[in-house]
Amino acid sequence: MYKKSNFVLKSDFEVREIRQEDENGDVDLFIPIEYRTVNLFLPFIKEENMSRIQLSEVKSIVIRFNTSKDNNRCSIHFLKNIDLLSHLLNFELDYEQYAIIVKQEEYSVSFKLIEK
């Protein structure tokens, strides 16, 4: 489990801190998942409207967040290659009430937000 400030991440994969700026609190995390399919589950979308979002051949996930007390926003990037500009999908999230779970499944990876 990776926990820093109000940010919580549980991952079946290696989590590497690739950047940390102490003066402003920015942190970048890198999670290599080696070209797996990712099933993205978002609890604030009703399951009867949309059960999941699926991304194929994701090489890695990068999460950028800030450790400042009043900043609970992060950006999440699903990358096709190592370059941040190669993202398949990215979005910003208020993580104050959520923990992020990255779990190895039999044929895919599930990326879930769960309430803390």
PDB file of C-alpha atoms in Angstrom:
ATOM      1  CA  MET A   1       0.000   0.000   0.000  1.00  0.00           C
ATOM      2  CA  TYR A   2       1.196   3.509  -0.842  1.00  0.00           C
ATOM      3  CA  LYS A   3      -0.060   6.301   1.410  1.00  0.00           C
ATOM      4  CA  LYS A   4       1.065   9.894   1.530  1.00  0.00           C
ATOM      5  CA  SER A   5      -0.880  12.741   3.107  1.00  0.00           C
ATOM      6  CA  ASN A   6      -4.544  12.075   2.191  1.00  0.00           C
ATOM      7  CA  PHE A   7      -3.676   9.983  -0.900  1.00  0.00           C
ATOM      8  CA  VAL A   8      -4.138   6.176  -0.675  1.00  0.00           C
ATOM      9  CA  LEU A   9      -3.186   3.645  -3.373  1.00  0.00           C
ATOM     10  CA  LYS A  10      -3.326  -0.157  -3.129  1.00  0.00           C
ATOM     11  CA  SER A  11      -1.625  -1.912  -6.032  1.00  0.00           C
ATOM     12  CA  ASP A  12      -0.750  -5.475  -7.021  1.00  0.00           C
ATOM     13  CA  PHE A  13       1.939  -3.912  -9.222  1.00  0.00           C
ATOM     14  CA  GLU A  14       5.150  -2.087  -8.377  1.00  0.00           C
ATOM     15  CA  VAL A  15       4.608   1.600  -7.562  1.00  0.00           C
ATOM     16  CA  ARG A  16       7.571   3.899  -8.178  1.00  0.00           C
ATOM     17  CA  GLU A  17       7.809   7.495  -7.068  1.00  0.00           C
ATOM     18  CA  ILE A  18       9.433   9.114 -10.103  1.00  0.00           C
ATOM     19  CA  ARG A  19       9.171  12.739  -8.978  1.00  0.00           C
ATOM     20  CA  GLN A  20       8.695  14.490  -5.660  1.00  0.00           C
ATOM     21  CA  GLU A  21       8.958  18.228  -5.231  1.00  0.00           C
ATOM     22  CA  ASP A  22       9.163  19.100  -1.551  1.00  0.00           C
ATOM     23  CA  GLU A  23       8.668  22.852  -2.004  1.00  0.00           C
ATOM     24  CA  ASN A  24       5.199  22.547  -3.583  1.00  0.00           C
ATOM     25  CA  GLY A  25       4.216  18.970  -2.623  1.00  0.00           C
ATOM     26  CA  ASP A  26       3.894  17.501  -6.134  1.00  0.00           C
ATOM     27  CA  VAL A  27       4.415  13.734  -6.473  1.00  0.00           C
ATOM     28  CA  ASP A  28       4.399  11.546  -9.606  1.00  0.00           C
ATOM     29  CA  LEU A  29       3.819   7.798  -9.310  1.00  0.00           C
ATOM     30  CA  PHE A  30       4.611   5.296 -12.059  1.00  0.00           C
ATOM     31  CA  ILE A  31       2.884   1.881 -12.209  1.00  0.00           C
ATOM     32  CA  PRO A  32       4.079  -0.419 -15.008  1.00  0.00           C
ATOM     33  CA  ILE A  33       1.404  -2.923 -16.064  1.00  0.00           C
ATOM     34  CA  GLU A  34       2.988  -4.177 -19.315  1.00  0.00           C
ATOM     35  CA  TYR A  35       0.378  -3.749 -22.037  1.00  0.00           C
ATOM     36  CA  ARG A  36      -2.599  -5.173 -20.197  1.00  0.00           C
ATOM     37  CA  THR A  37      -6.264  -4.384 -20.651  1.00  0.00           C
ATOM     38  CA  VAL A  38      -7.563  -2.063 -17.930  1.00  0.00           C
ATOM     39  CA  ASN A  39     -11.140  -2.106 -16.698  1.00  0.00           C
ATOM     40  CA  LEU A  40     -11.877   1.232 -15.075  1.00  0.00           C
ATOM     41  CA  PHE A  41     -14.653   1.297 -12.469  1.00  0.00           C
ATOM     42  CA  LEU A  42     -15.941   4.647 -11.194  1.00  0.00           C
ATOM     43  CA  PRO A  43     -18.358   4.542  -8.233  1.00  0.00           C
ATOM     44  CA  PHE A  44     -20.034   7.853  -9.072  1.00  0.00           C
ATOM     45  CA  ILE A  45     -21.298   6.471 -12.405  1.00  0.00           C
ATOM     46  CA  LYS A  46     -24.406   4.343 -11.971  1.00  0.00           C
ATOM     47  CA  GLU A  47     -23.693   0.761 -12.995  1.00  0.00           C
ATOM     48  CA  GLU A  48     -26.996   0.454 -14.874  1.00  0.00           C
ATOM     49  CA  ASN A  49     -25.881   3.381 -17.085  1.00  0.00           C
ATOM     50  CA  MET A  50     -22.273   2.316 -17.632  1.00  0.00           C
ATOM     51  CA  SER A  51     -20.633  -0.679 -15.980  1.00  0.00           C
ATOM     52  CA  ARG A  52     -17.019   0.162 -16.831  1.00  0.00           C
ATOM     53  CA  ILE A  53     -14.609   1.834 -19.205  1.00  0.00           C
ATOM     54  CA  GLN A  54     -12.141  -0.519 -20.879  1.00  0.00           C
ATOM     55  CA  LEU A  55      -8.706   0.419 -22.238  1.00  0.00           C
ATOM     56  CA  SER A  56      -6.585  -2.024 -24.206  1.00  0.00           C
ATOM     57  CA  GLU A  57      -2.800  -2.391 -24.282  1.00  0.00           C
ATOM     58  CA  VAL A  58      -1.956  -0.039 -21.439  1.00  0.00           C
ATOM     59  CA  LYS A  59       1.783   0.011 -20.761  1.00  0.00           C
ATOM     60  CA  SER A  60       1.676   2.025 -17.533  1.00  0.00           C
ATOM     61  CA  ILE A  61      -0.318   4.296 -15.274  1.00  0.00           C
ATOM     62  CA  VAL A  62       0.993   7.635 -14.031  1.00  0.00           C
ATOM     63  CA  ILE A  63      -0.688   9.389 -11.134  1.00  0.00           C
ATOM     64  CA  ARG A  64       0.183  12.976 -10.235  1.00  0.00           C
ATOM     65  CA  PHE A  65      -0.997  14.313  -6.899  1.00  0.00           C
ATOM     66  CA  ASN A  66      -0.165  16.977  -4.350  1.00  0.00           C
ATOM     67  CA  THR A  67       0.483  16.513  -0.635  1.00  0.00           C
ATOM     68  CA  SER A  68      -0.686  19.993   0.403  1.00  0.00           C
ATOM     69  CA  LYS A  69      -3.360  19.937   3.096  1.00  0.00           C
ATOM     70  CA  ASP A  70      -6.088  21.621   1.019  1.00  0.00           C
ATOM     71  CA  ASN A  71      -5.252  19.979  -2.325  1.00  0.00           C
ATOM     72  CA  ASN A  72      -6.934  16.599  -2.869  1.00  0.00           C
ATOM     73  CA  ARG A  73      -6.834  16.539  -6.647  1.00  0.00           C
ATOM     74  CA  CYS A  74      -4.830  14.171  -8.789  1.00  0.00           C
ATOM     75  CA  SER A  75      -4.490  13.486 -12.469  1.00  0.00           C
ATOM     76  CA  ILE A  76      -4.468   9.912 -13.713  1.00  0.00           C
ATOM     77  CA  HIS A  77      -2.856   8.994 -17.040  1.00  0.00           C
ATOM     78  CA  PHE A  78      -3.150   5.622 -18.809  1.00  0.00           C
ATOM     79  CA  LEU A  79      -0.195   5.425 -21.196  1.00  0.00           C
ATOM     80  CA  LYS A  80       0.312   3.465 -24.406  1.00  0.00           C
ATOM     81  CA  ASN A  81       4.086   4.127 -24.314  1.00  0.00           C
ATOM     82  CA  ILE A  82       6.475   5.608 -21.785  1.00  0.00           C
ATOM     83  CA  ASP A  83       5.842   9.163 -23.019  1.00  0.00           C
ATOM     84  CA  LEU A  84       3.213  11.128 -21.065  1.00  0.00           C
ATOM     85  CA  LEU A  85       1.857  12.463 -24.370  1.00  0.00           C
ATOM     86  CA  SER A  86       0.982   8.906 -25.446  1.00  0.00           C
ATOM     87  CA  HIS A  87      -1.946   8.643 -23.052  1.00  0.00           C
ATOM     88  CA  LEU A  88      -5.009   6.660 -24.016  1.00  0.00           C
ATOM     89  CA  LEU A  89      -7.035   8.405 -21.361  1.00  0.00           C
ATOM     90  CA  ASN A  90      -6.427  10.907 -18.619  1.00  0.00           C
ATOM     91  CA  PHE A  91      -8.658  12.614 -16.104  1.00  0.00           C
ATOM     92  CA  GLU A  92      -8.548  14.650 -12.928  1.00  0.00           C
ATOM     93  CA  LEU A  93     -10.060  13.346  -9.710  1.00  0.00           C
ATOM     94  CA  ASP A  94     -10.796  14.630  -6.212  1.00  0.00           C
ATOM     95  CA  TYR A  95      -9.436  11.710  -4.158  1.00  0.00           C
ATOM     96  CA  GLU A  96     -10.357  13.010  -0.689  1.00  0.00           C
ATOM     97  CA  GLN A  97     -13.093  10.379  -0.203  1.00  0.00           C
ATOM     98  CA  TYR A  98     -11.543   7.604  -2.321  1.00  0.00           C
ATOM     99  CA  ALA A  99      -8.714   5.102  -2.273  1.00  0.00           C
ATOM    100  CA  ILE A 100      -7.384   3.886  -5.617  1.00  0.00           C
ATOM    101  CA  ILE A 101      -7.113   0.122  -6.153  1.00  0.00           C
ATOM    102  CA  VAL A 102      -5.033  -1.346  -9.011  1.00  0.00           C
ATOM    103  CA  LYS A 103      -5.606  -5.089  -9.018  1.00  0.00           C
ATOM    104  CA  GLN A 104      -4.260  -7.887 -11.192  1.00  0.00           C
ATOM    105  CA  GLU A 105      -7.101  -9.997 -12.581  1.00  0.00           C
ATOM    106  CA  GLU A 106      -6.788 -13.209 -14.575  1.00  0.00           C
ATOM    107  CA  TYR A 107      -6.781 -11.518 -17.999  1.00  0.00           C
ATOM    108  CA  SER A 108      -6.818  -7.826 -17.155  1.00  0.00           C
ATOM    109  CA  VAL A 109      -6.207  -5.130 -14.563  1.00  0.00           C
ATOM    110  CA  SER A 110      -9.014  -3.524 -12.601  1.00  0.00           C
ATOM    111  CA  PHE A 111      -8.654   0.113 -11.630  1.00  0.00           C
ATOM    112  CA  LYS A 112     -11.217   0.987  -8.974  1.00  0.00           C
ATOM    113  CA  LEU A 113     -12.059   3.861  -6.722  1.00  0.00           C
ATOM    114  CA  ILE A 114     -13.457   2.805  -3.356  1.00  0.00           C
ATOM    115  CA  GLU A 115     -14.709   4.961  -0.539  1.00  0.00           C
ATOM    116  CA  LYS A 116     -12.250   5.322   2.334  1.00  0.00           C
TER     117      LYS A 116
END
